[in-house]
PDB file of C-alpha atoms in Angstrom:
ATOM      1  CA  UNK A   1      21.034 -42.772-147.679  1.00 60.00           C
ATOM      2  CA  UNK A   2      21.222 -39.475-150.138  1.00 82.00           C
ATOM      3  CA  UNK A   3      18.071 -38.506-151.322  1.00 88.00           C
ATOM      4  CA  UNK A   4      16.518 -39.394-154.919  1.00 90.00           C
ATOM      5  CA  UNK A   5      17.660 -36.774-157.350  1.00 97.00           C
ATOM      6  CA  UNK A   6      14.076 -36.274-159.027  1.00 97.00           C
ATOM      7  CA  UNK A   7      12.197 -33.552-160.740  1.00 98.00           C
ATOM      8  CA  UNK A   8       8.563 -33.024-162.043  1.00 98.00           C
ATOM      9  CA  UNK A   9       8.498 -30.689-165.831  1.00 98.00           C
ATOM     10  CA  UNK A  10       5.810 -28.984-167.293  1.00 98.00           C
ATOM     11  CA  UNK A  11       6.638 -27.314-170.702  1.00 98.00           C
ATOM     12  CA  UNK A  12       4.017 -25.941-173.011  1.00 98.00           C
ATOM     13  CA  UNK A  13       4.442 -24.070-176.286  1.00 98.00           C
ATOM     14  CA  UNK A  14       1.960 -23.122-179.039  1.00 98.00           C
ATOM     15  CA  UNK A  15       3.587 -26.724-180.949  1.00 98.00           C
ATOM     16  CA  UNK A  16       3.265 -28.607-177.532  1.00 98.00           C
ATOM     17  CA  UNK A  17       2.379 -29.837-174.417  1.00 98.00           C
ATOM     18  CA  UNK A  18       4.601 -31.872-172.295  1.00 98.00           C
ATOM     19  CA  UNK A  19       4.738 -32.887-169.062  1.00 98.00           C
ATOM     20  CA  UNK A  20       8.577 -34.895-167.536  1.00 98.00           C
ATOM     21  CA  UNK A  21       9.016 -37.143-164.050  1.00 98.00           C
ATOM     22  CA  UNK A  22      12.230 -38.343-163.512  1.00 98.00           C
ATOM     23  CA  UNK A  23      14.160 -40.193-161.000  1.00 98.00           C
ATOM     24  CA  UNK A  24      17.662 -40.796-161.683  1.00 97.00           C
ATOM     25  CA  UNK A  25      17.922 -43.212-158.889  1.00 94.00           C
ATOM     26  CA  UNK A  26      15.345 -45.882-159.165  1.00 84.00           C
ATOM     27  CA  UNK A  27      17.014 -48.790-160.428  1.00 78.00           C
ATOM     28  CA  UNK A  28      14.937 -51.143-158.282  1.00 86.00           C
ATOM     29  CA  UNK A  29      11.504 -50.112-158.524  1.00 91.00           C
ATOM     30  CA  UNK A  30      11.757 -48.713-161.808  1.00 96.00           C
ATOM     31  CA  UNK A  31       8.142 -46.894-163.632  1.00 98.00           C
ATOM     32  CA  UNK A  32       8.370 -46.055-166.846  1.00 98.00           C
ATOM     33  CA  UNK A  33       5.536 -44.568-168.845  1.00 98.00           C
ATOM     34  CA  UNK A  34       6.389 -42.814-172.306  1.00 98.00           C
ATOM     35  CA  UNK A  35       3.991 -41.471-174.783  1.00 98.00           C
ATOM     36  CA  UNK A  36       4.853 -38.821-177.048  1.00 98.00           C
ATOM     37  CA  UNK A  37       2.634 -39.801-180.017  1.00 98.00           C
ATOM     38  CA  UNK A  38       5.454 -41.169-181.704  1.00 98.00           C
ATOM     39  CA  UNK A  39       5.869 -44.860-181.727  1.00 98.00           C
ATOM     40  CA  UNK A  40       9.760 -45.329-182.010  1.00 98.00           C
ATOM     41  CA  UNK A  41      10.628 -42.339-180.015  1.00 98.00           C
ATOM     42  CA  UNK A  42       8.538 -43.944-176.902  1.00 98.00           C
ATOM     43  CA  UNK A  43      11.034 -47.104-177.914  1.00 98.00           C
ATOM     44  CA  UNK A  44      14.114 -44.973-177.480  1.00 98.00           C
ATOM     45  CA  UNK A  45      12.976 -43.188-174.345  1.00 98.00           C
ATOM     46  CA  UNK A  46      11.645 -46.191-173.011  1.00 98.00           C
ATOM     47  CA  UNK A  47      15.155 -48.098-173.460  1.00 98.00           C
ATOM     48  CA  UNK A  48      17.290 -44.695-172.163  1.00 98.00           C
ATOM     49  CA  UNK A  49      15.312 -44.831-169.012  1.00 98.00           C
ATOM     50  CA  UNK A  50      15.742 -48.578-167.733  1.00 97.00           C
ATOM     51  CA  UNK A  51      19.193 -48.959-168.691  1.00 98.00           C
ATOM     52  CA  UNK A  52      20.043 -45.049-167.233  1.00 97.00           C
ATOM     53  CA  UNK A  53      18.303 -46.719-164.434  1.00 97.00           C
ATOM     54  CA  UNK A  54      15.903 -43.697-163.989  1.00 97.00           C
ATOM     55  CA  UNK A  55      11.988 -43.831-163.209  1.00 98.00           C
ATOM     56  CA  UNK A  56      10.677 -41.979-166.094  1.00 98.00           C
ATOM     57  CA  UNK A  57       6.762 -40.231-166.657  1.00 98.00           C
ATOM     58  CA  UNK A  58       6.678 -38.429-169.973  1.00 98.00           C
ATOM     59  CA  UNK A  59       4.028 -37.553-172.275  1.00 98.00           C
ATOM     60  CA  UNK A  60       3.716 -35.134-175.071  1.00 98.00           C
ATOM     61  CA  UNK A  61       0.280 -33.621-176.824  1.00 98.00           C
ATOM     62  CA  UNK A  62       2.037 -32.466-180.004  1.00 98.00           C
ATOM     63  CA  UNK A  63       1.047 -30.615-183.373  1.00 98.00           C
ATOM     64  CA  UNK A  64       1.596 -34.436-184.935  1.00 98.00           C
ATOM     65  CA  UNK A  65      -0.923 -33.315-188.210  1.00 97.00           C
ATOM     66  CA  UNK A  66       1.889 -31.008-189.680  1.00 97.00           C
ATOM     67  CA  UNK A  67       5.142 -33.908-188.938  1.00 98.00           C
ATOM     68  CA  UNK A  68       6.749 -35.511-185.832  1.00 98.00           C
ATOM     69  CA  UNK A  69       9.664 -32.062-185.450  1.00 98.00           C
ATOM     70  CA  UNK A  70       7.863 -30.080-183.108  1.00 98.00           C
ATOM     71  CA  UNK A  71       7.117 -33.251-180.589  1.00 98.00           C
ATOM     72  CA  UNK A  72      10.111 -34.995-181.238  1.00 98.00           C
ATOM     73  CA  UNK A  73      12.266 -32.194-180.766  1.00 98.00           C
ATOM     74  CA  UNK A  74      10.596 -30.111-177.573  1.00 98.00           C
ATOM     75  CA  UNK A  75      10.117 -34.114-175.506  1.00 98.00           C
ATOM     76  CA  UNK A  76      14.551 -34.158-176.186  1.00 98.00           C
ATOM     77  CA  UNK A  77      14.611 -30.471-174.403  1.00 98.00           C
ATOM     78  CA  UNK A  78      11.898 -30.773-172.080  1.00 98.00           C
ATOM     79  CA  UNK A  79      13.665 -34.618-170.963  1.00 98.00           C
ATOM     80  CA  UNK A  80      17.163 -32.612-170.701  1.00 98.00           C
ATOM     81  CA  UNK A  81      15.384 -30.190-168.617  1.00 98.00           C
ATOM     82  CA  UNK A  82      14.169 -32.371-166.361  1.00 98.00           C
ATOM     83  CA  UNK A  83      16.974 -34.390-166.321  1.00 98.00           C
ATOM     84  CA  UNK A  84      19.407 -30.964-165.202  1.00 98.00           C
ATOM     85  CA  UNK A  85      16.896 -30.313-162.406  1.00 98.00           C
ATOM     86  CA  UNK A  86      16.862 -33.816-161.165  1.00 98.00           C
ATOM     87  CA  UNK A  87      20.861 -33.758-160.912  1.00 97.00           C
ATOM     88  CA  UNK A  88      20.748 -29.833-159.389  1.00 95.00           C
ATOM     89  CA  UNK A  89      24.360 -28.819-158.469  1.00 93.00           C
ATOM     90  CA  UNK A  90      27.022 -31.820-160.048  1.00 93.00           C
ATOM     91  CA  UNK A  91      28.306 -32.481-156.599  1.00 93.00           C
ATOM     92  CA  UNK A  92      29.717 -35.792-155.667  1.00 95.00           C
ATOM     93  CA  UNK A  93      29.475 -37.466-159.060  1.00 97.00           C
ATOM     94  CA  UNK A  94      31.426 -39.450-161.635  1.00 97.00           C
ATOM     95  CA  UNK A  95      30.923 -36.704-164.086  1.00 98.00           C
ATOM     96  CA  UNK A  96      32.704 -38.390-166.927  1.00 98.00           C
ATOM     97  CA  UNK A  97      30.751 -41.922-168.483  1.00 98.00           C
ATOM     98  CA  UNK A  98      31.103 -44.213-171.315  1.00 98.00           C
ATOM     99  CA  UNK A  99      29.887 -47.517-172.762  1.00 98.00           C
ATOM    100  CA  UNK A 100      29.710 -49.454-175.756  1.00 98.00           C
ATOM    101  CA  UNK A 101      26.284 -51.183-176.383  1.00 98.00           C
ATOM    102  CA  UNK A 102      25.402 -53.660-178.846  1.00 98.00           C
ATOM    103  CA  UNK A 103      22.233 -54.853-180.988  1.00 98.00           C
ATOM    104  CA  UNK A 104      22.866 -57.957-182.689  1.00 98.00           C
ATOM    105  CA  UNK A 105      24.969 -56.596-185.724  1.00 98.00           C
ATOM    106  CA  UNK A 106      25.057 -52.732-184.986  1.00 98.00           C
ATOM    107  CA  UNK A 107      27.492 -51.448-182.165  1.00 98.00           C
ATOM    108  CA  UNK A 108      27.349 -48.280-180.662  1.00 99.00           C
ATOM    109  CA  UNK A 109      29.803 -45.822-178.406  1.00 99.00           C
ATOM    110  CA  UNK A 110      28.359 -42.982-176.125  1.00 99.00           C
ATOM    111  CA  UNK A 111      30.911 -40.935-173.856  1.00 98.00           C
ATOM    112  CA  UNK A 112      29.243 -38.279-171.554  1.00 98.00           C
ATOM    113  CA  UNK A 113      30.526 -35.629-169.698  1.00 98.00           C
ATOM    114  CA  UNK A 114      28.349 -33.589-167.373  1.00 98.00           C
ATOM    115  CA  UNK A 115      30.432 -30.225-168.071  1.00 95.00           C
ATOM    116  CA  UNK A 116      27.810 -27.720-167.663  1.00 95.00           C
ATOM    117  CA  UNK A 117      29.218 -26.898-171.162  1.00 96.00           C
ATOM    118  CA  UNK A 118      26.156 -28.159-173.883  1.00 97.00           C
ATOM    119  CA  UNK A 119      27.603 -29.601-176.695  1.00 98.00           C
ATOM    120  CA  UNK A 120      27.122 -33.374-179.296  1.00 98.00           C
ATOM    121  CA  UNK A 121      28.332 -35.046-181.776  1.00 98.00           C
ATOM    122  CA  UNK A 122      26.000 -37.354-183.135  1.00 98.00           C
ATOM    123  CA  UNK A 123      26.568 -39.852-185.528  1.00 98.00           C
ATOM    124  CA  UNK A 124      23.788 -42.714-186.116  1.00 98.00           C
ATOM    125  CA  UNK A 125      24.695 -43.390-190.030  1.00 97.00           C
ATOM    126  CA  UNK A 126      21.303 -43.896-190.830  1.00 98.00           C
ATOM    127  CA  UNK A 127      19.994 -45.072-194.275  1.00 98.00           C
ATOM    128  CA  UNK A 128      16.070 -45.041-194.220  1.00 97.00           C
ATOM    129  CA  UNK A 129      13.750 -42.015-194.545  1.00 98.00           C
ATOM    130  CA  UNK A 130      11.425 -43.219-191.430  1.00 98.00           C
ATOM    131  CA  UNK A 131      11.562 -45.614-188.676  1.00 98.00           C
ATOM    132  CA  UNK A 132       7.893 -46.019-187.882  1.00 98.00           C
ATOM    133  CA  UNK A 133       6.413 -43.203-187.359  1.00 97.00           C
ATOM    134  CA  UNK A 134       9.996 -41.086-186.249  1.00 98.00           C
ATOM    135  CA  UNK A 135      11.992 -39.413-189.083  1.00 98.00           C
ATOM    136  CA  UNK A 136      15.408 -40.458-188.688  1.00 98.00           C
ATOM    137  CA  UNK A 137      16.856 -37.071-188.699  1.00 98.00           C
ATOM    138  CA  UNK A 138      14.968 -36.424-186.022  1.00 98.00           C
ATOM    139  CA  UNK A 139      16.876 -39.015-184.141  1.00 98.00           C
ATOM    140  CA  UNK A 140      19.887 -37.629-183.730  1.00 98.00           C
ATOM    141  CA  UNK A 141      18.416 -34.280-183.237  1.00 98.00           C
ATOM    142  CA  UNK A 142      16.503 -35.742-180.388  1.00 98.00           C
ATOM    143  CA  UNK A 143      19.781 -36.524-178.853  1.00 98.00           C
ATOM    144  CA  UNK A 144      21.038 -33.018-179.129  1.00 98.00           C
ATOM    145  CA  UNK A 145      18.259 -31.199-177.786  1.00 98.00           C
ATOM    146  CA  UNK A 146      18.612 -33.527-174.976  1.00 98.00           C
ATOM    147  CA  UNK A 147      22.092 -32.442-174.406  1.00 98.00           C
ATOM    148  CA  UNK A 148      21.677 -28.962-174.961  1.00 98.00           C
ATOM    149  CA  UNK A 149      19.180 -28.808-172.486  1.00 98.00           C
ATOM    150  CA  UNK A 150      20.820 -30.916-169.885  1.00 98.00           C
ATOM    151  CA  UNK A 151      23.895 -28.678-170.338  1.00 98.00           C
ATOM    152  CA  UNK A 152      26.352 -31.660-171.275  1.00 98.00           C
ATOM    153  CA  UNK A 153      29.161 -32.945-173.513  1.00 98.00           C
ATOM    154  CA  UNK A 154      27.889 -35.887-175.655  1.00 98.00           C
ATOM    155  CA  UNK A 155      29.756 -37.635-178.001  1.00 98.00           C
ATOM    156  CA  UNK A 156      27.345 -40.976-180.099  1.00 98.00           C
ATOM    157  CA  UNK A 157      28.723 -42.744-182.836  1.00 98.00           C
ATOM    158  CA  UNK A 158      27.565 -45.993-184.486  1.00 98.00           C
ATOM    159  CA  UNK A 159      30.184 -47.956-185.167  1.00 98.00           C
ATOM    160  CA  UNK A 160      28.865 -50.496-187.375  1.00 98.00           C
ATOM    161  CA  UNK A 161      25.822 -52.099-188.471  1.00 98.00           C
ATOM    162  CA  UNK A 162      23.310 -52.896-190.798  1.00 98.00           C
ATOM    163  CA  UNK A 163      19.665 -52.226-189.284  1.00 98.00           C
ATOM    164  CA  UNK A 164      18.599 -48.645-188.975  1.00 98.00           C
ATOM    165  CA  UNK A 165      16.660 -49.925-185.692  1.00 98.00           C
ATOM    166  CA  UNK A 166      19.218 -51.833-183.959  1.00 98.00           C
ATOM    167  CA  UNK A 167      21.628 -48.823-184.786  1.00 98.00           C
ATOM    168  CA  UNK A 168      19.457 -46.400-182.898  1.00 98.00           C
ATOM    169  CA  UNK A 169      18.239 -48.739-180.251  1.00 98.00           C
ATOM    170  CA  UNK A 170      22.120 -49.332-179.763  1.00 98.00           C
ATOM    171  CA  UNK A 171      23.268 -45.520-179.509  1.00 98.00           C
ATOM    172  CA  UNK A 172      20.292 -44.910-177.019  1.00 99.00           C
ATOM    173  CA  UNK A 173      21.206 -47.829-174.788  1.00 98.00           C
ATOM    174  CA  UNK A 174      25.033 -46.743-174.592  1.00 98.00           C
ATOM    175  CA  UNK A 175      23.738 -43.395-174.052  1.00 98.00           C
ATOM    176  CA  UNK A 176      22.057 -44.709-171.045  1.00 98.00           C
ATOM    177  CA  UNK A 177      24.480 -46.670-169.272  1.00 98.00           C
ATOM    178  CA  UNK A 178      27.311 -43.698-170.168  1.00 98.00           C
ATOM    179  CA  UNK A 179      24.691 -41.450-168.443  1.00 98.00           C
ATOM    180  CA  UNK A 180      24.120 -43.485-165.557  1.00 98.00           C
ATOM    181  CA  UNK A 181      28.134 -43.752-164.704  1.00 98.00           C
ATOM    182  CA  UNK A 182      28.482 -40.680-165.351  1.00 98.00           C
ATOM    183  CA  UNK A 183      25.789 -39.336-162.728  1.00 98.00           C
ATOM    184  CA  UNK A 184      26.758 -42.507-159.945  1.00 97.00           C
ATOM    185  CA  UNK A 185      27.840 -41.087-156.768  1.00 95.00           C
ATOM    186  CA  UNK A 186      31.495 -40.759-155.411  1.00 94.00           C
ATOM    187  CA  UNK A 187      30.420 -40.790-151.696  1.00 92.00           C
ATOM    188  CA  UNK A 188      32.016 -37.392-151.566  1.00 91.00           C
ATOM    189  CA  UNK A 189      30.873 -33.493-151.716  1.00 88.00           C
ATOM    190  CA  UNK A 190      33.318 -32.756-154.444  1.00 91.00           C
ATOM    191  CA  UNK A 191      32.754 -30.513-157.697  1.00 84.00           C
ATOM    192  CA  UNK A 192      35.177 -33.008-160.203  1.00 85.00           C
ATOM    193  CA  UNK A 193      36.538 -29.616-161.687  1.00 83.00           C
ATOM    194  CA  UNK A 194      39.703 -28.048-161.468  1.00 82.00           C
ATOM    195  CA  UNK A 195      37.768 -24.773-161.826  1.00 83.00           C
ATOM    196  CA  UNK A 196      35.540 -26.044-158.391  1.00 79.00           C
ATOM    197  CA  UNK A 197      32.406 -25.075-160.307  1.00 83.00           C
ATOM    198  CA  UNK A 198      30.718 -27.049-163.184  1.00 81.00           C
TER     199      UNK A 198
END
């Protein structure tokens, strides 16, 4: 049996403090503890991690008196981070993913390719200011630091719906199960590239 791809994170900046465990390959005994100080972000992290399948530890001590940015955006990088050093060298995997994932009226499409080439397009349509306690701009810029730190190609659109929650519960559920084919094991050693590096 391959061994877990897992990784343990510490990143700490003057804005703040976060510390990331992740295992990619815990489906069946799954742990997930989120708190970032942020109500609806530990929602969305919460629901990326048990449908990506992963065991997931994070928790953020952020600068929360000036606005929800600084956490919201450094718990996206320091998760991609993580996530990168969990997967190591992109040997033996899918490397391309997709899903569509419902929420009652909203519907939403996530296609991921782990490139080694950082790059989203994010598009949640979002109407309200807030969502609890999370700006909603800050929830599609959660999604890119993610990527940007991970070093992949993601591509989230909501394609319809009505609720600004069920929209962004929707894109981060089809984010997880795109991620989780994308990272599911061949059986092989291969690098899927042409190039033979990734």
């Amino acid at each position: 049996m391959d061994a877990p791809r897992q990784a343990t994170l510490d990143r700490k900046t003057n804005e703040t403090d976060i510390k990331v465990s992740i295992n990619l390959d815990d489906k069946f005994d799954q742990k997930i503890n989120v708190n970032t100080g942020i109500g609806f972000l530990d929602h969305m992290l919460h629901a990326l991690a048990k449908h990506g399948g992963w065991s997931l530890d994070i928790t953020c001590k952020g600068d929360l008196w000036i606005d929800d940015h600084h956490s919201a955006e450094d718990c996206g990088i320091a998760l991609g981070m993580a996530f990168k050093q969990a997967l190591g060298t992109p040997r033996g995997i899918k490397r391309f993913g997709s899903a569509f994932c419902p929420l009652d009226e909203a519907l939403a499409r996530a296609v991921v390719d782990i490139s080694g080439r950082p790059y989203a397009d994010i598009n949640l349509d979002l109407k309200r200011e807030m969502i609890g306690q999370l700006s909603t701009e800050m929830i599609p810029h959660v999604l890119e630091s993610f990527a940007f730190a991970a070093g992949i190609t993601l591509h989230v659109d909501v394609l319809k719906g009505k609720n600004d929650h069920h929209k962004s519960e929707a894109a981060f559920k089809s984010l997880a199960v795109a991620i989780r084919e994308a990272v599911s094991r061949t059986g092989t050693n291969d690098v899927p590239s042409t190039k033979g590096v990734l």
